XYZ file of N, CA and C in Angstrom:
270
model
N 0.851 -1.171 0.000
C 0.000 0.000 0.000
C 0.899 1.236 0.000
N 0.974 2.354 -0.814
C 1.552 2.991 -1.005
C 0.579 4.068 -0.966
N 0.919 5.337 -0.160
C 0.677 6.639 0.275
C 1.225 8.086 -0.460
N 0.185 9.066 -1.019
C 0.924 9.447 -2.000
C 0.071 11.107 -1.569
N 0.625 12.018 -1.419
C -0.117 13.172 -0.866
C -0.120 14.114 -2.224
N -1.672 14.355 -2.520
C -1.936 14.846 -3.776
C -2.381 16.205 -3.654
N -2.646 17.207 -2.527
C -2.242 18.271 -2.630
C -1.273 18.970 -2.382
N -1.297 19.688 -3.478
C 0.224 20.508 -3.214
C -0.229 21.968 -2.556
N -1.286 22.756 -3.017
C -1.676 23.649 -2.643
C -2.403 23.591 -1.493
N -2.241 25.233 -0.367
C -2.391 25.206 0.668
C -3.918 26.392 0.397
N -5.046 26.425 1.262
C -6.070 26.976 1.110
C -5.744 28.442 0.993
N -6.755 29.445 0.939
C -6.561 30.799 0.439
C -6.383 31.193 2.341
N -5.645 32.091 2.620
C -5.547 32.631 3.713
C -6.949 32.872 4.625
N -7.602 33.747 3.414
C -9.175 34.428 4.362
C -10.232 33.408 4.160
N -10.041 32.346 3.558
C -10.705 31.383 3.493
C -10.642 30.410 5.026
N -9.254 30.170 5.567
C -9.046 29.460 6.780
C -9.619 30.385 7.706
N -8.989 31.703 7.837
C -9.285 32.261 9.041
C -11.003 32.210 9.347
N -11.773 32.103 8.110
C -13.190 32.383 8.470
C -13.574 30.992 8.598
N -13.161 29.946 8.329
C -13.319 28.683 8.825
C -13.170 27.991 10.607
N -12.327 29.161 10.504
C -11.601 28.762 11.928
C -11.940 29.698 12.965
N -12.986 31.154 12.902
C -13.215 31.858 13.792
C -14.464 31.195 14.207
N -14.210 31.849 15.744
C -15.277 31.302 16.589
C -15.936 32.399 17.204
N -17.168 32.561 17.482
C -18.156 33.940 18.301
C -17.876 33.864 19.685
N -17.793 35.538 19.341
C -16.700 36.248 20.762
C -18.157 36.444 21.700
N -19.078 36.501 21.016
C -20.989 36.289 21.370
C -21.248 35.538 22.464
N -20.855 34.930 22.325
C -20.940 33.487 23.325
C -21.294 33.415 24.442
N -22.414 33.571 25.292
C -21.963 34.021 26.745
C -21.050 32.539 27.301
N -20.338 33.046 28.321
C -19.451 32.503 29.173
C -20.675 31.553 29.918
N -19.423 29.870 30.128
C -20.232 28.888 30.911
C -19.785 29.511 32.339
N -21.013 29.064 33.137
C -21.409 29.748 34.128
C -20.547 28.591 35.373
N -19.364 29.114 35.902
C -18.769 27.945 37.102
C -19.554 28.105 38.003
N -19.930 26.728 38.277
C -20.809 26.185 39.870
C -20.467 26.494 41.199
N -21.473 27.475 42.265
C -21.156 27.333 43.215
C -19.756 28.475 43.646
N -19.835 29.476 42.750
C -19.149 30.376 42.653
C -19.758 32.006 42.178
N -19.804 32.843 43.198
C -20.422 33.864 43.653
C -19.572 35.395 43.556
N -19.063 36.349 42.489
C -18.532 37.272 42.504
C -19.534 39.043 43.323
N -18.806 38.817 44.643
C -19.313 40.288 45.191
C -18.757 41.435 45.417
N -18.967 42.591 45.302
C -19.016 43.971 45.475
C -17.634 44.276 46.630
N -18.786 43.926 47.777
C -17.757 43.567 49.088
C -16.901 42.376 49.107
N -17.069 41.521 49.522
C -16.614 40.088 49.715
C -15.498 39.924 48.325
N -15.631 39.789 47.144
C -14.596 40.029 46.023
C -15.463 38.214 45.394
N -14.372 37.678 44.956
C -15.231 36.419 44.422
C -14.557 35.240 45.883
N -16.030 34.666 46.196
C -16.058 33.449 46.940
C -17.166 32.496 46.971
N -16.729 31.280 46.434
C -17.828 30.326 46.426
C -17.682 29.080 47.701
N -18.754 28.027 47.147
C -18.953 26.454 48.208
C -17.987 25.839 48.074
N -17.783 24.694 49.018
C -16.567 23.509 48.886
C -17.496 22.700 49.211
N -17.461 21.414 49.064
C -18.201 20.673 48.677
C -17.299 19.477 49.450
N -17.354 19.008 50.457
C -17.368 18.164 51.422
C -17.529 16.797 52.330
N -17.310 15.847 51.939
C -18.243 14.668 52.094
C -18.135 14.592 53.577
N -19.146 13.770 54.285
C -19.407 13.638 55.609
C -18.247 12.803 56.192
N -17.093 12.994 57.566
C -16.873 11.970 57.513
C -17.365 10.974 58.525
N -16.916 9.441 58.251
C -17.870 8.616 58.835
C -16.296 7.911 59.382
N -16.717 8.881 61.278
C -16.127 8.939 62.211
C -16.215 7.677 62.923
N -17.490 6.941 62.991
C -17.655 5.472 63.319
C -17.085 4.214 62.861
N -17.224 4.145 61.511
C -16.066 3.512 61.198
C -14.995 3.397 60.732
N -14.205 4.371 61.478
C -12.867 4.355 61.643
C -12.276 3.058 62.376
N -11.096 2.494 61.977
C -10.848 1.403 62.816
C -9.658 1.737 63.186
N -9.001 1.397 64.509
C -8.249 1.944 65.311
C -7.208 0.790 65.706
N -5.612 1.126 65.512
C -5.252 -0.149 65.917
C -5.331 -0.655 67.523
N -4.843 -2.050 67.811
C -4.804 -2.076 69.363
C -3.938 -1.590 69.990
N -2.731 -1.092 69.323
C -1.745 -0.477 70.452
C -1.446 1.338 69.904
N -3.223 1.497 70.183
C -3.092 3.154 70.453
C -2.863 3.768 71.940
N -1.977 4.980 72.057
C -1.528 5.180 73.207
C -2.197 5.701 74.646
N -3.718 5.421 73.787
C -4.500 6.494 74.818
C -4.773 5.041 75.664
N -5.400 4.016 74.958
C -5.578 2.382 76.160
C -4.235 1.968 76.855
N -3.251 2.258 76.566
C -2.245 1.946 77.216
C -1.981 2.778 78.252
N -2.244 3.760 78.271
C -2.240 5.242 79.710
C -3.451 4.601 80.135
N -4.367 4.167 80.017
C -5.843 4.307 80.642
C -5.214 2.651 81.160
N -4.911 2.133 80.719
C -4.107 0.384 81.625
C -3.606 0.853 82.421
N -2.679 1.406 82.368
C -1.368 2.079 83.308
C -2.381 2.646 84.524
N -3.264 3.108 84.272
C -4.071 4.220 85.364
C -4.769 3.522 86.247
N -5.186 2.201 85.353
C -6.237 1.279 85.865
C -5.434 0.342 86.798
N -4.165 0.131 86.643
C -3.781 -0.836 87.286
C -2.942 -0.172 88.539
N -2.818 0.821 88.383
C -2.239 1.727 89.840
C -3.662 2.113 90.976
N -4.552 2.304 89.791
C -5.719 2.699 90.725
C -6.223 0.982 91.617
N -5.824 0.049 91.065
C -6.587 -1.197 91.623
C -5.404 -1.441 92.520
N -3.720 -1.226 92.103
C -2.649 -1.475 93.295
C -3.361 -0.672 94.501
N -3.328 0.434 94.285
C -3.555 1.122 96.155
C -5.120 1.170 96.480
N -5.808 0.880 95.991
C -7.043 0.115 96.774
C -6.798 -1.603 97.070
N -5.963 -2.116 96.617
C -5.629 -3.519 96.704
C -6.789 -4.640 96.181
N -6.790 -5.023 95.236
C -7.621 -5.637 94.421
C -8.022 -6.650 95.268
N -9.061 -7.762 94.940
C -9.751 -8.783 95.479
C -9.006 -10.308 95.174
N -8.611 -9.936 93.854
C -7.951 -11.429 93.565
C -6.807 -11.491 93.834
N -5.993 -10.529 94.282
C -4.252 -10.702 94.750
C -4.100 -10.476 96.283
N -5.169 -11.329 96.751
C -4.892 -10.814 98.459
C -4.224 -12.125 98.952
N -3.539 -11.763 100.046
C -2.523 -12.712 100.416
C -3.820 -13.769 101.537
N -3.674 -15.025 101.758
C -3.823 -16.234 102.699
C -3.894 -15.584 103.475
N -4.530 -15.095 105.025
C -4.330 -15.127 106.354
C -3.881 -16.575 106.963
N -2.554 -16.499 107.498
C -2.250 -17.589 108.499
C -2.562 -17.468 110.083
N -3.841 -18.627 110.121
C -3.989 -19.017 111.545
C -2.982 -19.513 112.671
C-alpha cells in the first residue's frame, strides 16, 4: 500500500481564518457554586463529604488504652484488688 499526498496547494488565507473563527458572542459557561461580590470580592462552596467517624478502625496499640491500663492498674494497686490478696495464716 503505497501513500501518496496529492495536494500541493495550501487553502486561500481568508478562506481558513473564516473557517476557523469562533463567536466572541458566546456568553461565558457559568462555574458552579461560585459567587462574585461587590464587598466580599469572588467566593464560592466547597463541597465536602461527611466523615464517617464510626467507622474508623483503630489499631490495638493506640496510646490512649495503654495510659488508661497504666491508670487502671495503679488505681486497683492502692485500693488492693480482690484477687491478689494474700492467705491469712492461723
Amino acid at each position: 500500500m503505497d501513500l501518496v499526498v496529492r495536494r500541493n496547494r495550501l487553502p486561500n488565507e481568508g478562506l481558513r481564518k473564516e473557517a476557523m473563527k469562533s463567536s466572541k458572542d458566546k456568553p461565558k459557561k457559568k462555574i458552579k457554586n461560585v459567587v462574585n461580590d461587590a464587598v466580599r470580592g469572588k467566593f464560592g462552596k466547597i463541597y465536602i463529604p461527611d466523615q464517617k467517624v464510626g467507622e474508623t478502625k483503630f489499631s490495638d496499640r493506640s496510646k490512649g488504652l495503654k495510659r488508661g491500663r497504666r491508670e487502671g492498674k495503679l488505681k486497683n494497686m492502692e485500693e488492693g484488688s480482690a484477687s491478689k490478696k494474700q492467705k491469712e495464716s492461723e
